[in-house]
XYZ file of C-alpha atoms in Angstrom:
772
model
C 74.404 91.468 94.183
C 77.876 91.617 92.636
C 78.013 95.261 93.648
C 77.612 94.258 97.289
C 80.940 92.373 97.302
C 83.471 94.266 99.411
C 85.911 96.107 97.138
C 87.542 99.385 98.140
C 87.374 102.194 95.612
C 91.030 101.820 94.635
C 90.527 98.055 94.182
C 87.693 98.695 91.736
C 89.873 101.009 89.654
C 92.809 98.581 89.874
C 90.656 95.697 88.609
C 89.969 97.608 85.395
C 93.624 98.650 85.067
C 94.670 94.995 85.497
C 92.871 94.012 82.295
C 94.666 96.724 80.330
C 98.066 95.748 81.745
C 97.378 92.093 80.860
C 96.914 93.150 77.250
C 100.077 95.290 77.399
C 102.061 92.376 78.816
C 101.103 90.069 75.938
C 102.121 92.718 73.407
C 105.362 93.467 75.269
C 106.354 89.797 75.462
C 105.711 89.327 71.747
C 108.404 91.973 71.064
C 106.248 93.429 68.273
C 106.715 97.228 67.926
C 103.610 98.916 69.269
C 102.486 102.250 67.859
C 100.989 104.614 70.411
C 102.762 103.212 73.455
C 101.388 101.449 76.514
C 99.195 103.964 78.318
C 96.242 103.729 80.706
C 94.431 106.972 81.543
C 91.993 107.343 84.438
C 89.643 110.335 84.413
C 88.082 110.856 87.835
C 84.647 112.428 88.455
C 84.664 116.180 89.003
C 81.466 116.029 91.029
C 79.077 113.553 92.591
C 77.190 113.491 89.284
C 80.320 112.949 87.194
C 81.679 109.805 85.622
C 84.762 107.595 85.831
C 86.567 106.911 82.553
C 89.381 104.388 82.108
C 90.959 104.236 78.647
C 93.900 102.243 77.334
C 95.950 102.041 74.137
C 95.820 98.251 73.886
C 94.811 96.079 70.962
C 91.068 96.379 71.472
C 88.571 93.504 71.043
C 86.407 92.059 68.311
C 82.685 91.524 68.887
C 82.951 87.912 70.068
C 85.697 88.719 72.550
C 83.751 91.714 73.868
C 80.615 89.612 74.313
C 82.480 87.083 76.415
C 84.504 89.709 78.305
C 81.511 91.380 79.941
C 79.698 88.120 80.772
C 79.572 87.631 84.555
C 81.380 84.520 85.696
C 83.385 84.105 82.492
C 87.115 84.565 82.171
C 89.275 83.874 79.171
C 92.381 84.685 81.170
C 94.766 82.013 82.311
C 94.718 81.984 86.095
C 98.521 81.928 86.278
C 99.550 84.365 83.558
C 97.157 87.277 83.989
C 96.252 89.926 86.531
C 92.650 90.587 85.600
C 89.541 88.457 85.648
C 87.742 90.214 82.792
C 84.157 89.153 83.285
C 83.681 88.505 86.976
C 86.191 91.120 88.152
C 84.859 93.593 85.604
C 81.254 93.180 86.763
C 82.100 93.339 90.461
C 84.175 96.517 90.161
C 81.826 98.415 87.840
C 78.671 97.452 89.757
C 80.402 98.508 92.946
C 81.153 101.951 91.478
C 77.980 102.918 89.617
C 74.658 101.951 88.065
C 75.593 102.292 84.370
C 78.716 101.102 82.522
C 79.578 101.642 78.872
C 82.405 99.587 77.325
C 83.745 100.761 73.960
C 86.565 99.030 72.110
C 88.219 99.179 68.694
C 91.121 97.597 66.871
C 93.520 99.235 64.498
C 91.800 99.418 61.096
C 88.235 98.888 62.431
C 85.723 101.388 61.000
C 84.047 102.252 64.331
C 83.992 101.779 68.091
C 81.805 98.885 69.183
C 80.555 98.341 72.688
C 77.904 97.456 75.200
C 75.949 99.427 77.780
C 75.113 97.709 81.059
C 72.395 99.672 82.842
C 71.498 98.013 86.135
C 68.247 100.006 86.343
C 67.024 98.761 82.920
C 68.429 95.262 82.656
C 65.772 92.541 82.531
C 65.464 88.995 83.754
C 67.338 87.790 80.685
C 70.368 89.889 81.734
C 70.804 91.064 78.142
C 72.662 94.341 77.614
C 72.383 96.796 74.701
C 74.940 96.945 71.916
C 76.271 100.415 71.092
C 78.574 101.942 68.498
C 80.379 105.242 68.109
C 82.029 106.790 65.064
C 85.818 106.625 64.792
C 87.738 109.730 63.727
C 90.976 107.897 62.888
C 91.030 104.306 61.513
C 94.389 103.749 63.254
C 92.897 104.277 66.729
C 92.957 101.230 68.974
C 92.178 100.411 72.583
C 89.343 100.091 75.072
C 87.395 102.724 77.015
C 85.229 102.009 80.071
C 82.841 104.724 81.272
C 81.061 104.271 84.622
C 78.286 106.784 85.328
C 75.446 107.305 87.803
C 78.123 106.683 90.402
C 77.211 105.747 93.952
C 77.603 109.015 95.817
C 80.034 107.873 98.582
C 82.349 106.294 95.982
C 82.141 109.313 93.708
C 83.048 111.579 96.614
C 85.995 109.369 97.551
C 87.328 109.366 93.981
C 86.848 113.124 93.676
C 88.639 113.948 96.924
C 91.432 111.387 96.880
C 93.234 111.846 93.578
C 96.667 112.096 95.206
C 95.996 109.151 97.520
C 94.832 107.025 94.584
C 98.007 107.846 92.651
C 100.121 106.897 95.675
C 98.309 103.596 96.283
C 98.395 102.520 92.640
C 101.976 103.771 92.304
C 102.832 101.219 94.975
C 100.653 98.399 93.622
C 102.061 98.705 90.084
C 105.526 100.005 91.002
C 107.392 97.029 89.560
C 105.691 97.253 86.159
C 105.909 101.046 86.003
C 109.623 100.850 86.745
C 110.615 97.786 84.719
C 108.322 98.008 81.687
C 107.380 100.874 79.360
C 103.889 101.060 80.840
C 102.324 104.407 81.739
C 99.485 105.064 84.162
C 97.864 108.502 84.265
C 95.304 109.566 86.890
C 93.577 112.920 86.784
C 95.976 114.204 84.142
C 99.112 113.387 86.132
C 101.440 110.485 85.502
C 101.664 107.971 88.334
C 105.214 107.512 89.589
C 106.313 104.152 90.991
C 106.650 104.104 94.780
C 110.119 102.619 95.102
C 111.876 101.140 98.097
C 114.459 103.377 99.748
C 116.927 100.612 100.530
C 120.649 100.555 101.230
C 122.947 99.948 98.265
C 124.139 96.539 97.145
C 127.613 97.150 98.596
C 126.573 97.967 102.195
C 126.926 95.391 104.955
C 127.599 94.925 108.671
C 129.998 92.668 110.549
C 128.239 90.297 112.920
C 130.243 88.917 115.858
C 133.407 90.180 114.176
C 133.358 87.245 111.781
C 130.250 87.153 109.551
C 129.667 89.807 106.913
C 125.904 90.288 106.363
C 124.893 92.385 103.334
C 122.035 94.887 103.479
C 120.652 93.459 100.219
C 120.154 89.737 99.565
C 118.932 88.479 96.212
C 116.447 85.587 96.214
C 116.107 83.186 93.289
C 114.862 79.720 94.191
C 113.702 77.451 91.370
C 111.203 74.834 92.515
C 110.151 71.649 90.778
C 107.650 72.214 87.962
C 104.035 71.399 88.805
C 100.719 70.728 87.087
C 98.083 73.448 87.408
C 94.527 73.944 86.202
C 94.195 76.797 83.733
C 90.533 77.291 84.680
C 90.572 77.586 88.480
C 94.315 77.914 89.056
C 94.606 75.054 91.567
C 97.752 72.934 91.585
C 97.260 69.206 91.000
C 98.978 66.051 92.140
C 101.329 64.454 89.562
C 99.687 62.192 87.007
C 96.218 63.760 87.051
C 94.430 64.548 83.784
C 91.325 66.188 85.247
C 91.263 69.015 87.800
C 90.207 67.652 91.185
C 88.632 71.033 92.080
C 86.614 72.114 89.023
C 86.759 69.086 86.682
C 88.460 70.961 83.850
C 90.803 69.128 81.497
C 92.848 72.278 80.845
C 95.883 71.177 82.841
C 99.377 72.414 82.032
C 102.908 72.055 83.372
C 103.932 75.278 85.097
C 107.245 76.618 86.343
C 107.434 77.452 90.026
C 109.964 80.037 91.130
C 110.488 82.316 94.142
C 112.592 85.329 93.214
C 113.233 88.926 94.238
C 115.169 90.362 97.158
C 115.193 91.088 100.875
C 117.003 94.071 102.289
C 117.268 96.921 104.769
C 115.493 100.250 104.453
C 117.594 103.380 105.033
C 115.211 104.563 107.757
C 112.904 103.148 110.398
C 109.159 103.490 110.092
C 106.252 102.332 112.225
C 104.157 101.223 109.219
C 106.260 101.203 106.090
C 108.387 98.128 106.593
C 107.805 94.508 105.706
C 107.800 92.453 102.521
C 105.929 93.121 99.281
C 104.669 89.978 97.539
C 103.910 90.210 93.813
C 102.049 88.053 91.333
C 102.626 88.695 87.632
C 104.191 92.050 88.442
C 101.294 93.358 90.590
C 101.695 93.716 94.332
C 99.199 91.587 96.212
C 100.627 92.318 99.673
C 102.422 95.530 100.622
C 104.475 96.012 103.783
C 103.449 92.521 104.879
C 104.788 91.553 108.312
C 103.508 88.019 108.802
C 106.914 86.437 108.179
C 108.213 88.326 111.221
C 106.061 86.099 113.445
C 107.000 82.521 114.228
C 104.229 79.955 114.570
C 105.185 76.959 116.657
C 103.946 73.838 114.816
C 103.844 71.973 118.133
C 101.645 74.544 119.849
C 97.942 75.160 119.811
C 95.900 78.035 118.463
C 97.181 81.477 119.340
C 100.782 80.378 119.767
C 102.190 83.019 117.396
C 105.262 84.800 118.705
C 106.258 88.157 117.146
C 110.014 88.245 116.624
C 110.605 91.523 114.777
C 110.632 94.234 115.827
C 110.687 93.360 119.521
C 113.482 95.486 120.954
C 112.327 99.119 120.757
C 109.273 98.025 118.799
C 107.726 101.500 119.149
C 110.295 102.779 116.638
C 109.083 100.427 113.910
C 111.225 98.337 111.601
C 113.375 98.486 108.474
C 113.512 94.981 106.980
C 111.875 95.170 103.545
C 111.720 93.158 100.323
C 110.035 92.383 97.005
C 109.247 88.736 96.320
C 107.629 87.475 93.094
C 105.269 84.504 93.470
C 103.635 83.994 90.083
C 102.765 80.397 90.908
C 100.963 80.968 94.230
C 97.150 81.397 93.976
C 95.520 84.561 95.304
C 92.061 85.383 96.657
C 89.456 86.821 94.285
C 89.928 90.275 95.863
C 93.679 90.108 95.148
C 94.504 91.308 98.645
C 95.972 88.040 99.946
C 97.430 84.721 98.834
C 95.826 81.385 99.572
C 97.766 80.796 102.784
C 96.541 77.226 103.134
C 98.068 76.299 99.787
C 101.263 74.243 100.006
C 102.924 76.612 97.538
C 102.669 79.443 100.076
C 104.011 77.260 102.872
C 107.049 76.438 100.722
C 107.662 80.181 100.220
C 107.623 80.791 103.965
C 110.184 78.058 104.517
C 112.472 79.422 101.783
C 112.416 82.987 103.092
C 112.424 82.553 106.875
C 113.180 78.892 107.572
C 111.304 76.554 109.868
C 112.634 77.619 113.257
C 112.575 80.873 115.249
C 114.640 83.856 114.130
C 115.829 84.421 117.689
C 118.933 82.222 118.147
C 118.429 81.529 121.853
C 114.783 80.611 121.356
C 115.760 78.261 118.514
C 118.322 76.484 120.689
C 115.922 76.177 123.621
C 113.298 74.544 121.365
C 115.741 72.140 119.739
C 116.063 73.803 116.315
C 119.301 74.145 114.413
C 120.657 77.591 113.618
C 118.342 79.433 111.239
C 120.390 80.420 108.171
C 117.513 81.616 105.975
C 117.815 85.001 104.222
C 115.401 86.658 106.653
C 117.189 85.165 109.664
C 120.509 86.571 108.419
C 119.060 90.061 108.069
C 117.392 89.755 111.455
C 120.673 88.725 113.036
C 122.625 91.583 111.504
C 120.111 94.440 111.714
C 117.665 93.670 114.521
C 118.957 96.552 116.667
C 118.728 100.248 115.865
C 121.850 101.582 117.582
C 123.589 104.363 115.665
C 126.826 103.569 113.858
C 128.435 101.100 111.495
C 127.626 98.025 113.568
C 123.920 98.201 112.661
C 124.122 100.635 109.705
C 122.128 103.392 111.412
C 122.899 107.118 110.913
C 123.507 109.129 114.067
C 124.728 112.466 115.393
C 127.532 111.197 117.612
C 125.220 110.455 120.524
C 122.050 108.818 119.224
C 120.272 107.700 116.044
C 118.671 110.424 113.917
C 115.543 108.510 112.923
C 113.462 111.641 112.371
C 116.004 113.020 109.911
C 116.419 109.769 107.987
C 112.645 109.461 107.592
C 112.579 112.993 106.208
C 115.365 112.071 103.774
C 113.253 109.091 102.735
C 110.432 111.458 101.757
C 112.878 113.387 99.592
C 113.865 110.083 97.960
C 110.223 109.387 97.081
C 109.809 112.908 95.701
C 112.639 112.172 93.269
C 115.102 114.671 94.761
C 118.386 113.722 92.999
C 120.438 114.439 96.140
C 118.703 111.589 97.974
C 118.509 108.807 95.391
C 121.693 106.961 96.354
C 122.475 106.131 99.972
C 125.530 108.405 100.260
C 123.836 110.927 102.600
C 122.798 108.135 104.971
C 126.235 106.507 104.818
C 127.952 109.850 105.463
C 125.806 110.267 108.594
C 126.910 106.810 109.787
C 130.581 107.722 109.356
C 130.101 111.175 110.908
C 128.482 109.523 113.915
C 131.449 107.214 114.367
C 133.865 110.144 114.068
C 131.948 112.298 116.532
C 131.618 109.385 118.927
C 135.340 108.699 118.716
C 136.156 112.367 119.211
C 134.015 112.475 122.351
C 135.801 109.461 123.790
C 139.159 110.998 122.956
C 138.135 114.191 124.753
C 137.146 112.225 127.829
C 140.362 110.260 127.769
C 142.442 113.429 127.423
C 141.018 114.811 130.649
C 142.915 112.170 132.628
C 146.709 112.456 132.373
C 148.838 109.324 133.008
C 151.164 109.549 135.971
C 148.849 111.454 138.267
C 147.324 109.854 141.368
C 144.268 107.734 140.688
C 141.935 109.956 142.664
C 143.012 113.121 140.894
C 142.491 111.476 137.523
C 139.005 110.362 138.485
C 138.114 113.818 139.821
C 139.207 115.455 136.587
C 137.468 112.810 134.478
C 134.300 113.528 136.418
C 134.659 117.204 135.501
C 135.178 118.613 139.008
C 138.772 119.774 138.510
C 140.421 121.980 141.100
C 137.333 122.314 143.282
C 137.348 118.640 144.183
C 141.121 118.642 144.580
C 140.731 121.449 147.095
C 137.979 119.530 148.881
C 140.119 116.403 149.014
C 143.043 118.422 150.432
C 140.764 119.966 153.025
C 139.502 116.537 154.063
C 143.083 115.479 154.510
C 143.834 118.513 156.716
C 145.935 120.309 154.121
C 145.617 123.843 152.806
C 144.399 123.912 149.213
C 146.750 125.282 146.649
C 145.792 128.505 144.919
C 144.094 127.518 141.703
C 145.745 128.649 138.517
C 143.267 130.249 136.141
C 144.103 130.112 132.454
C 143.635 133.491 130.756
C 140.607 133.692 128.533
C 141.226 133.491 124.816
C 140.908 136.746 122.967
C 137.903 137.036 120.730
C 140.014 138.866 118.182
C 142.315 136.698 116.054
C 145.956 137.490 115.849
C 146.820 139.575 112.801
C 148.004 137.555 109.846
C 151.417 138.184 108.479
C 150.165 137.588 104.943
C 147.179 139.136 103.159
C 143.685 138.311 104.335
C 141.960 135.661 102.240
C 138.828 136.447 100.304
C 135.357 135.320 101.314
C 135.290 132.698 98.567
C 138.719 131.351 99.559
C 137.570 131.092 103.156
C 134.369 129.254 102.235
C 136.353 126.779 100.126
C 138.721 126.198 103.053
C 135.821 125.690 105.473
C 134.177 123.258 103.069
C 137.400 121.252 102.806
C 137.954 121.276 106.580
C 134.429 120.253 107.588
C 132.081 117.301 107.620
C 128.308 117.090 107.315
C 126.411 117.692 110.565
C 123.250 115.671 109.817
C 121.299 116.769 112.881
C 120.652 120.206 111.320
C 120.495 119.283 107.614
C 116.866 120.135 106.918
C 114.440 122.761 105.662
C 113.908 125.421 108.332
C 111.045 127.866 108.063
C 107.302 128.342 108.302
C 104.459 128.517 105.814
C 104.014 132.234 106.604
C 107.611 133.221 105.800
C 108.931 130.431 103.574
C 111.707 127.911 104.098
C 115.490 127.825 103.869
C 117.158 124.535 102.877
C 120.079 124.021 105.252
C 123.194 121.948 104.697
C 124.993 122.001 108.058
C 128.731 121.263 108.277
C 130.907 120.908 111.378
C 134.328 122.541 111.207
C 137.246 120.180 111.841
C 139.923 122.884 111.848
C 139.116 126.351 113.166
C 138.532 129.063 113.983
C 135.508 130.226 111.998
C 135.724 133.836 110.761
C 132.904 136.001 109.451
C 133.136 138.571 106.643
C 134.865 141.052 108.982
C 137.295 138.323 110.148
C 135.716 138.125 113.600
C 135.581 134.744 115.306
C 132.030 133.360 115.218
C 130.447 130.087 116.340
C 128.206 129.860 113.255
C 128.504 131.138 109.702
C 125.917 131.062 106.907
C 126.923 131.033 103.248
C 123.966 131.862 101.010
C 123.775 129.708 97.877
C 121.470 129.696 94.888
C 117.776 130.097 95.602
C 116.784 129.337 99.171
C 119.726 127.013 99.866
C 122.336 127.788 102.528
C 125.454 126.091 103.844
C 125.909 126.570 107.584
C 129.332 126.064 109.161
C 129.560 125.284 112.885
C 132.609 125.615 115.129
C 131.668 123.311 117.991
C 134.926 124.188 119.789
C 133.721 127.761 120.246
C 133.262 128.717 123.896
C 129.546 129.377 123.462
C 129.160 125.618 122.948
C 132.021 124.354 125.116
C 131.666 126.719 128.058
C 128.050 127.820 128.031
C 126.411 124.679 126.644
C 124.444 126.457 123.930
C 122.784 124.171 121.427
C 123.816 124.725 117.769
C 120.142 124.648 116.774
C 119.434 127.682 118.975
C 121.952 129.884 117.172
C 120.902 128.590 113.765
C 117.256 129.492 114.418
C 118.270 133.040 115.355
C 120.275 133.492 112.158
C 117.557 132.021 109.929
C 114.882 134.120 111.667
C 116.792 137.303 110.862
C 117.218 136.235 107.235
C 113.546 135.298 106.732
C 112.261 138.410 108.513
C 114.241 140.633 106.159
C 113.279 138.659 103.042
C 109.542 138.626 103.775
C 109.246 141.865 105.779
C 107.389 139.822 108.382
C 105.471 141.594 111.145
C 106.444 138.897 113.608
C 109.016 139.819 116.220
C 112.349 137.999 116.128
C 111.480 136.006 119.238
C 108.062 135.043 117.865
C 109.647 134.022 114.586
C 112.259 131.894 116.361
C 109.499 130.199 118.356
C 107.472 129.428 115.223
C 110.528 128.150 113.336
C 111.377 125.772 116.180
C 107.841 124.412 116.417
C 107.623 123.897 112.645
C 111.119 122.652 111.790
C 112.525 121.127 114.980
C 109.580 119.364 116.633
C 111.928 116.712 118.007
C 113.449 119.259 120.423
C 110.116 119.782 122.203
C 110.030 118.732 125.839
C 107.196 116.314 125.221
C 106.722 113.778 128.026
C 105.766 110.952 125.662
C 108.746 111.589 123.375
C 111.232 111.795 126.231
C 109.714 108.710 127.864
C 110.167 106.850 124.573
C 113.806 107.998 124.412
C 114.289 106.880 128.004
C 112.806 103.436 127.320
C 114.934 103.118 124.198
C 118.184 103.747 126.086
C 116.968 101.622 128.987
C 116.394 98.687 126.637
C 119.975 99.039 125.447
C 121.262 99.116 129.041
C 119.159 96.097 130.025
C 120.589 94.098 127.134
C 124.165 95.029 127.989
C 123.743 94.387 131.711
C 122.223 90.977 130.949
C 125.151 90.115 128.680
C 127.616 91.285 131.325
C 125.832 89.204 133.922
C 126.095 86.099 131.751
C 129.842 86.673 131.700
C 130.051 86.229 135.481
C 130.152 82.949 137.338
C 127.199 83.778 139.544
C 124.222 85.356 137.702
C 122.086 83.985 140.551
C 123.596 86.677 142.764
C 121.834 89.437 140.822
C 118.562 87.521 140.922
C 118.658 87.392 144.715
C 118.420 91.176 144.931
C 114.832 91.042 143.586
C 112.142 91.742 146.159
C 108.947 89.617 146.109
C 107.015 92.460 144.441
C 109.743 92.888 141.822
C 109.793 89.148 141.138
C 106.035 89.171 140.527
C 106.340 92.178 138.220
C 109.166 90.437 136.323
C 107.085 87.303 135.779
C 104.137 89.368 134.513
C 106.391 91.275 132.103
C 107.849 88.029 130.754
C 104.385 86.580 130.118
C 103.198 89.800 128.459
C 106.204 89.694 126.125
C 105.625 86.071 125.147
C 108.632 84.731 127.056
C 107.997 81.106 128.000
C 110.808 80.768 130.535
C 109.595 79.051 133.693
C 109.936 80.836 137.043
C 112.160 78.017 138.265
C 114.686 78.880 135.560
C 114.935 82.562 136.493
C 118.404 83.551 137.565
C 120.142 80.810 135.610
C 120.918 83.408 132.921
C 121.072 87.165 132.877
C 118.180 87.629 130.443
C 115.700 88.113 133.315
C 117.077 91.673 133.467
C 115.227 92.383 130.221
C 111.947 92.222 132.162
C 112.704 93.524 135.678
C 111.243 96.872 136.857
C 113.427 99.725 135.637
C 114.214 101.004 139.127
C 115.657 97.602 140.081
C 118.567 98.232 137.702
C 119.661 101.157 139.883
C 119.680 99.065 143.049
C 121.569 96.271 141.291
C 124.202 98.681 139.983
C 124.692 100.198 143.435
C 124.896 96.772 145.101
C 127.216 95.158 142.546
C 129.156 97.859 140.624
C 132.061 95.504 139.877
C 129.900 93.619 137.366
C 128.975 96.647 135.265
C 131.544 99.455 135.671
C 135.093 99.757 134.292
C 134.024 99.468 130.660
C 131.885 96.325 131.036
C 128.639 98.261 130.551
C 129.540 101.776 131.697
C 132.833 103.558 131.116
C 133.074 104.900 134.670
C 136.074 103.585 136.627
C 135.507 101.684 139.864
C 137.971 98.926 140.542
C 140.524 100.867 138.529
C 141.044 103.305 141.429
C 142.130 102.656 144.986
C 140.352 105.545 146.707
C 136.924 104.734 148.130
C 135.809 108.351 147.715
C 136.721 108.298 144.019
C 134.796 105.032 143.578
C 131.730 106.580 145.222
C 131.922 109.673 143.024
C 132.284 107.665 139.832
C 129.420 105.337 140.735
C 127.186 108.208 141.888
C 127.558 109.929 138.540
C 126.368 106.893 136.581
C 123.631 106.048 139.096
C 122.330 109.616 138.943
C 121.888 109.521 135.189
C 120.322 106.063 135.333
C 117.899 107.128 138.075
C 116.552 110.007 135.966
C 116.057 107.727 132.985
C 114.491 104.818 134.878
C 112.105 107.178 136.684
C 110.904 108.751 133.435
C 110.511 105.337 131.792
C 108.478 104.040 134.730
C 106.147 106.989 135.225
C 104.633 108.668 132.176
C 102.762 111.277 134.175
C 103.021 115.021 133.884
C 106.416 116.563 134.550
C 107.755 120.086 134.710
C 109.831 121.325 131.758
C 112.911 121.483 133.994
C 112.438 117.829 134.950
C 112.032 116.797 131.328
C 115.089 118.795 130.332
C 117.088 117.114 133.096
C 115.957 113.685 131.877
C 116.873 114.503 128.278
C 120.347 115.651 129.400
C 120.746 112.482 131.460
C 119.817 110.403 128.402
C 122.498 112.160 126.382
C 125.135 111.930 129.116
C 124.490 108.291 129.984
C 124.594 107.333 126.295
C 128.108 108.805 126.228
C 128.984 106.709 129.290
C 128.162 103.390 127.605
C 131.187 101.289 126.738
C 131.725 99.911 123.264
C 130.067 96.561 122.628
């Protein structure tokens, strides 16, 4: 019957490891030198008829301790100091795995191994098990060995096929102990590595509202008042009691209660791997737990939970993480949850996330004071995922590079030394800000002060002499003959001094370049191998190849399969013809890999396979582009709502809603858990967060003064006097927004040209957004 209790395979193995780690912890705390080290080895079955063996180098047990340890329902462990429940937990896990279990144990100096064999097919009504012994080759041997055989076939198959998965799961469960204590866990002959959090460094922070500095790492250490707990059942007691009110035991003791650990920000977003880890006695009970991101209104009824993070762009996932130690909070017998009804857990929730909502406006509307809890501070500073320093998100000058940062996170977990500190992520944040600033400077340089307003707008819109000629023609004047600037020669002017060497040139390019994170990745295919690329953008050109010819891209081969790629983004192939840097890089890498591997693939086939394998994010996938469109649209909604709140008449925008659009807005608000009454709509601009996407276009066209001229979009409107220039500037922004809103509203099939147009509009409109 014990074997019918629901325990996953990894939980069964972990239950037996817990008992060994409990023994290790007692030895470690005693500070007595321990010969042989602290090691647990797990041998997995090689077939369905194999056996599971778990051996440790602990102290071992005498006969009396062994007899009690395997007795079902007995535990000699203190409920607050230990991980394992040797006895009940032992019987549940072993019966769940197989029909026969042999336990062998010995202490240093004992003459032999002593043990017991529990055979569920032979055990009688008296539940007596057979004693066994084995000879001991070395009197100094010590430890315990558990052998489970006649395994249940489905569990044996799972253990046989999932060695790597088991190492990963247990590397996460025991990560704190494996990292902070000299404990070793080996599975299938390989040492389990702790699965660590890839968080930002202690010195990183963001500036909220230009006044509050919010760090990306917040330490938690809250000492609570000592309490009285039962050592038998673990339940906390009211002060003054001498007998446990739950089990009647007199083993009551004063216990310390402390909440400690940290909350912080992960260096990348993930749809699953975010949330808070909660530990008890060094073992993780909850991993990536997200329940503290939901606020439960104490004044509401059942089902009144309101998710608060992530809400904006929730499809991208989240990045708030943490490790919190709760040694005083009781857990369930399966060790996969805490006792949430216990007042100790409720106190933890209040310490970490406060009593009110995380959302400031929701807190005010419900009468709560500002939430200043650690989680609320992180939520306030990092709730958005916009690229740049404001939210500590790496980008490429136009958008966040979430795919790349997730890939860097995998390198962190693999132990790659180049990814252990957050410098690569931080460099990408700074490079984004530089590229973004350079783009704005380029746009500003197009318009020269002193020229007529309309001419400046025409040039800023990129029409140049053609529009000037059209404007002259409309005015009845003959257009002036356009002056064409001679094309730059592709051959550099001869140098007066000697030509520099290849190595000197590479050193100069390295000095005069910055990392281009968008292309820093492994590029290749399983059939031809991979090349590890470090891409760098040249800040001072031109870029010369080995023959001193100007080139847009240059590869410097380094040791092994590593390359440094230099890009001159001012080259005309990028500026004039709009070629993507990735396209040229794929061509160069394809040539290199084809030569190295003597591949039978054609160059074009190889380029196609490299793109599909290494740059999947460039695919014109309708779902991906729709997600990008919704992401940018959410940003625009938020900014338009904020701009609307800055006007004296937000009701004006509300009046543009048609009856059908009003109904759709109400439905969207209800679906998103917004409790605002219909009668309140229009009092603030936040109704724009829920209106149909296409309504934003009509609102922008009807009321451009509220959103143009740097309020939401950079395009000038009131800053020019010419009506034709105003129309051109507005039409440009409306055109981009129309493409994006259409894609976000209709996820149906689209032609590649339409998807490409939408992706370009996303990029162009992102550049048109004003600074916050």
